[in-house]
Amino acid sequence: MGIDKKLEHYTDSIHYELEQTSRLMKILTKKLFEKLEIGITMDEYAALDTISINAGICQRDLAKLIIKDRANTGRILDTLEQKGFITRFIDTKNNRLVKKMGITEKGYNELNFINNKIKHYFENVTNKIPDETWVKVQTVLKAFRLELEQRVETNI
């Protein structure tokens, strides 16, 4: 027996729940970063983390992964580079010169420091729900996001 997907009210939809959850997570994370006096913004943190697992990524690909336009991504990267957390270098991609980036040792140290600082705060938010449920939720959300990515045109 499937779920009735007929939309009566937007506020009764999965879309609404996802949007509200996302907004609350942004507020929580911003407040947490302020409380713990994290020296970078959430956007900078997301970019740094993404670069750490995608060595040699170019700005355009990073922008797609963090869902920011290239101008905002460039400003984020400028700040991370000024703080010594990343380095940028010229490489070739499809026979064209492309500026790529990698994380520095200082960047890895900062990322680990932040992860250790925020870990238990996020665990306190999620610890009331069993781990197997979180795995299912993450799997479903990822599938949903990938479906959305196919339908949404981003000019990044």
Tab-separated table of C-alpha atoms in Angstrom:
chain	number	residue	atom	x	y	z
A	1	MET	CA	0.000	0.000	0.000
A	2	GLY	CA	1.650	3.248	-1.143
A	3	ILE	CA	1.485	6.688	0.363
A	4	ASP	CA	-1.157	8.994	-1.101
A	5	LYS	CA	0.927	11.708	-2.766
A	6	LYS	CA	-2.047	13.994	-3.439
A	7	LEU	CA	-1.077	17.458	-2.267
A	8	GLU	CA	-3.797	18.997	-0.113
A	9	HIS	CA	-1.670	21.626	1.605
A	10	TYR	CA	1.960	22.507	1.048
A	11	THR	CA	2.475	22.508	4.818
A	12	ASP	CA	1.478	18.831	4.864
A	13	SER	CA	4.097	17.857	2.268
A	14	ILE	CA	7.539	16.309	2.445
A	15	HIS	CA	8.795	19.375	0.586
A	16	TYR	CA	7.678	21.630	3.416
A	17	GLU	CA	9.225	19.349	6.049
A	18	LEU	CA	12.549	19.294	4.183
A	19	GLU	CA	12.576	23.071	3.724
A	20	GLN	CA	11.750	23.754	7.362
A	21	THR	CA	14.302	21.182	8.553
A	22	SER	CA	16.957	22.741	6.335
A	23	ARG	CA	16.190	26.234	7.628
A	24	LEU	CA	16.333	25.093	11.237
A	25	MET	CA	19.624	23.258	10.638
A	26	LYS	CA	21.122	26.437	9.154
A	27	ILE	CA	20.009	28.461	12.159
A	28	LEU	CA	21.277	25.821	14.605
A	29	THR	CA	24.619	25.549	12.848
A	30	LYS	CA	25.079	29.318	12.637
A	31	LYS	CA	24.336	29.704	16.341
A	32	LEU	CA	26.603	26.773	17.172
A	33	PHE	CA	29.484	28.235	15.157
A	34	GLU	CA	28.996	31.562	16.950
A	35	LYS	CA	28.750	29.948	20.406
A	36	LEU	CA	31.862	27.833	19.886
A	37	GLU	CA	33.667	30.770	18.270
A	38	ILE	CA	34.463	28.781	15.128
A	39	GLY	CA	36.684	31.030	13.027
A	40	ILE	CA	34.966	30.326	9.715
A	41	THR	CA	31.424	30.452	8.370
A	42	MET	CA	29.268	27.430	7.641
A	43	ASP	CA	29.745	28.049	3.902
A	44	GLU	CA	33.526	28.136	4.352
A	45	TYR	CA	33.319	24.964	6.432
A	46	ALA	CA	31.261	23.184	3.747
A	47	ALA	CA	33.741	24.250	1.060
A	48	LEU	CA	36.749	23.203	3.146
A	49	ASP	CA	35.213	19.811	3.897
A	50	THR	CA	34.306	19.291	0.239
A	51	ILE	CA	37.821	20.217	-0.903
A	52	SER	CA	39.280	17.827	1.677
A	53	ILE	CA	37.570	14.863	0.015
A	54	ASN	CA	37.937	16.146	-3.576
A	55	ALA	CA	41.620	17.021	-3.927
A	56	GLY	CA	42.319	18.990	-7.095
A	57	ILE	CA	38.720	20.106	-7.564
A	58	CYS	CA	38.105	23.177	-9.719
A	59	GLN	CA	35.962	26.126	-8.651
A	60	ARG	CA	33.074	25.292	-10.978
A	61	ASP	CA	32.805	21.714	-9.680
A	62	LEU	CA	33.060	22.905	-6.081
A	63	ALA	CA	30.316	25.467	-6.711
A	64	LYS	CA	28.035	22.674	-7.960
A	65	LEU	CA	28.722	20.528	-4.905
A	66	ILE	CA	28.114	23.292	-2.355
A	67	ILE	CA	25.278	24.791	-4.432
A	68	LYS	CA	26.711	28.304	-4.626
A	69	ASP	CA	27.260	30.472	-7.665
A	70	ARG	CA	30.838	30.864	-8.875
A	71	ALA	CA	31.160	34.434	-7.557
A	72	ASN	CA	30.197	33.422	-4.004
A	73	THR	CA	32.358	30.335	-4.272
A	74	GLY	CA	35.272	32.538	-5.350
A	75	ARG	CA	34.827	34.780	-2.304
A	76	ILE	CA	34.698	31.747	-0.019
A	77	LEU	CA	37.873	30.388	-1.610
A	78	ASP	CA	39.635	33.755	-1.310
A	79	THR	CA	38.920	33.752	2.430
A	80	LEU	CA	40.033	30.145	2.889
A	81	GLU	CA	43.228	30.853	0.944
A	82	GLN	CA	43.948	34.011	2.967
A	83	LYS	CA	43.592	31.954	6.161
A	84	GLY	CA	46.038	29.393	4.767
A	85	PHE	CA	43.508	26.539	4.691
A	86	ILE	CA	43.690	25.879	0.945
A	87	THR	CA	46.077	26.400	-1.924
A	88	ARG	CA	45.135	27.091	-5.511
A	89	PHE	CA	47.139	26.001	-8.494
A	90	ILE	CA	46.863	25.953	-12.277
A	91	ASP	CA	46.220	22.637	-14.014
A	92	THR	CA	44.685	21.535	-17.286
A	93	LYS	CA	41.210	20.124	-17.816
A	94	ASN	CA	39.988	19.280	-21.321
A	95	ASN	CA	43.089	21.000	-22.753
A	96	ARG	CA	42.260	24.241	-20.926
A	97	LEU	CA	44.010	25.927	-18.050
A	98	VAL	CA	41.926	25.607	-14.902
A	99	LYS	CA	42.508	26.856	-11.383
A	100	LYS	CA	42.212	23.952	-8.959
A	101	MET	CA	42.607	23.725	-5.230
A	102	GLY	CA	43.725	21.496	-2.444
A	103	ILE	CA	43.587	21.610	1.316
A	104	THR	CA	46.709	22.475	3.305
A	105	GLU	CA	47.905	20.811	6.493
A	106	LYS	CA	46.626	23.878	8.358
A	107	GLY	CA	43.273	23.352	6.624
A	108	TYR	CA	43.129	19.685	7.669
A	109	ASN	CA	43.977	20.683	11.231
A	110	GLU	CA	41.231	23.321	11.239
A	111	LEU	CA	38.704	20.890	9.771
A	112	ASN	CA	39.536	18.235	12.383
A	113	PHE	CA	39.384	20.854	15.143
A	114	ILE	CA	35.925	22.009	14.017
A	115	ASN	CA	34.648	18.446	13.531
A	116	ASN	CA	35.737	17.491	17.035
A	117	LYS	CA	34.191	20.650	18.485
A	118	ILE	CA	30.772	20.278	16.855
A	119	LYS	CA	30.472	16.489	16.858
A	120	HIS	CA	28.753	16.021	20.197
A	121	TYR	CA	26.379	18.946	19.602
A	122	PHE	CA	25.044	17.290	16.463
A	123	GLU	CA	24.975	13.896	18.172
A	124	ASN	CA	22.769	15.393	20.895
A	125	VAL	CA	20.288	16.427	18.203
A	126	THR	CA	20.218	13.003	16.571
A	127	ASN	CA	20.737	10.597	19.481
A	128	LYS	CA	17.011	10.092	20.144
A	129	ILE	CA	16.534	8.358	16.799
A	130	PRO	CA	18.031	4.880	16.218
A	131	ASP	CA	21.112	4.638	13.975
A	132	GLU	CA	19.393	2.349	11.459
A	133	THR	CA	16.678	4.977	11.004
A	134	TRP	CA	19.308	7.648	10.307
A	135	VAL	CA	20.897	5.414	7.686
A	136	LYS	CA	17.526	4.992	5.969
A	137	VAL	CA	16.754	8.716	6.189
A	138	GLN	CA	20.154	9.628	4.734
A	139	THR	CA	19.763	7.094	1.919
A	140	VAL	CA	16.294	8.373	1.003
A	141	LEU	CA	17.359	12.036	1.215
A	142	LYS	CA	20.366	11.388	-1.012
A	143	ALA	CA	18.179	9.661	-3.613
A	144	PHE	CA	15.714	12.559	-3.440
A	145	ARG	CA	18.517	15.130	-3.806
A	146	LEU	CA	19.984	13.288	-6.797
A	147	GLU	CA	16.542	13.260	-8.437
A	148	LEU	CA	16.202	16.992	-7.794
A	149	GLU	CA	19.658	17.649	-9.265
A	150	GLN	CA	18.503	16.048	-12.514
A	151	ARG	CA	15.439	18.286	-12.652
A	152	VAL	CA	16.900	21.587	-11.483
A	153	GLU	CA	18.895	23.630	-13.932
A	154	THR	CA	21.696	25.368	-12.134
A	155	ASN	CA	23.727	27.926	-13.989
A	156	ILE	CA	26.892	27.483	-12.011
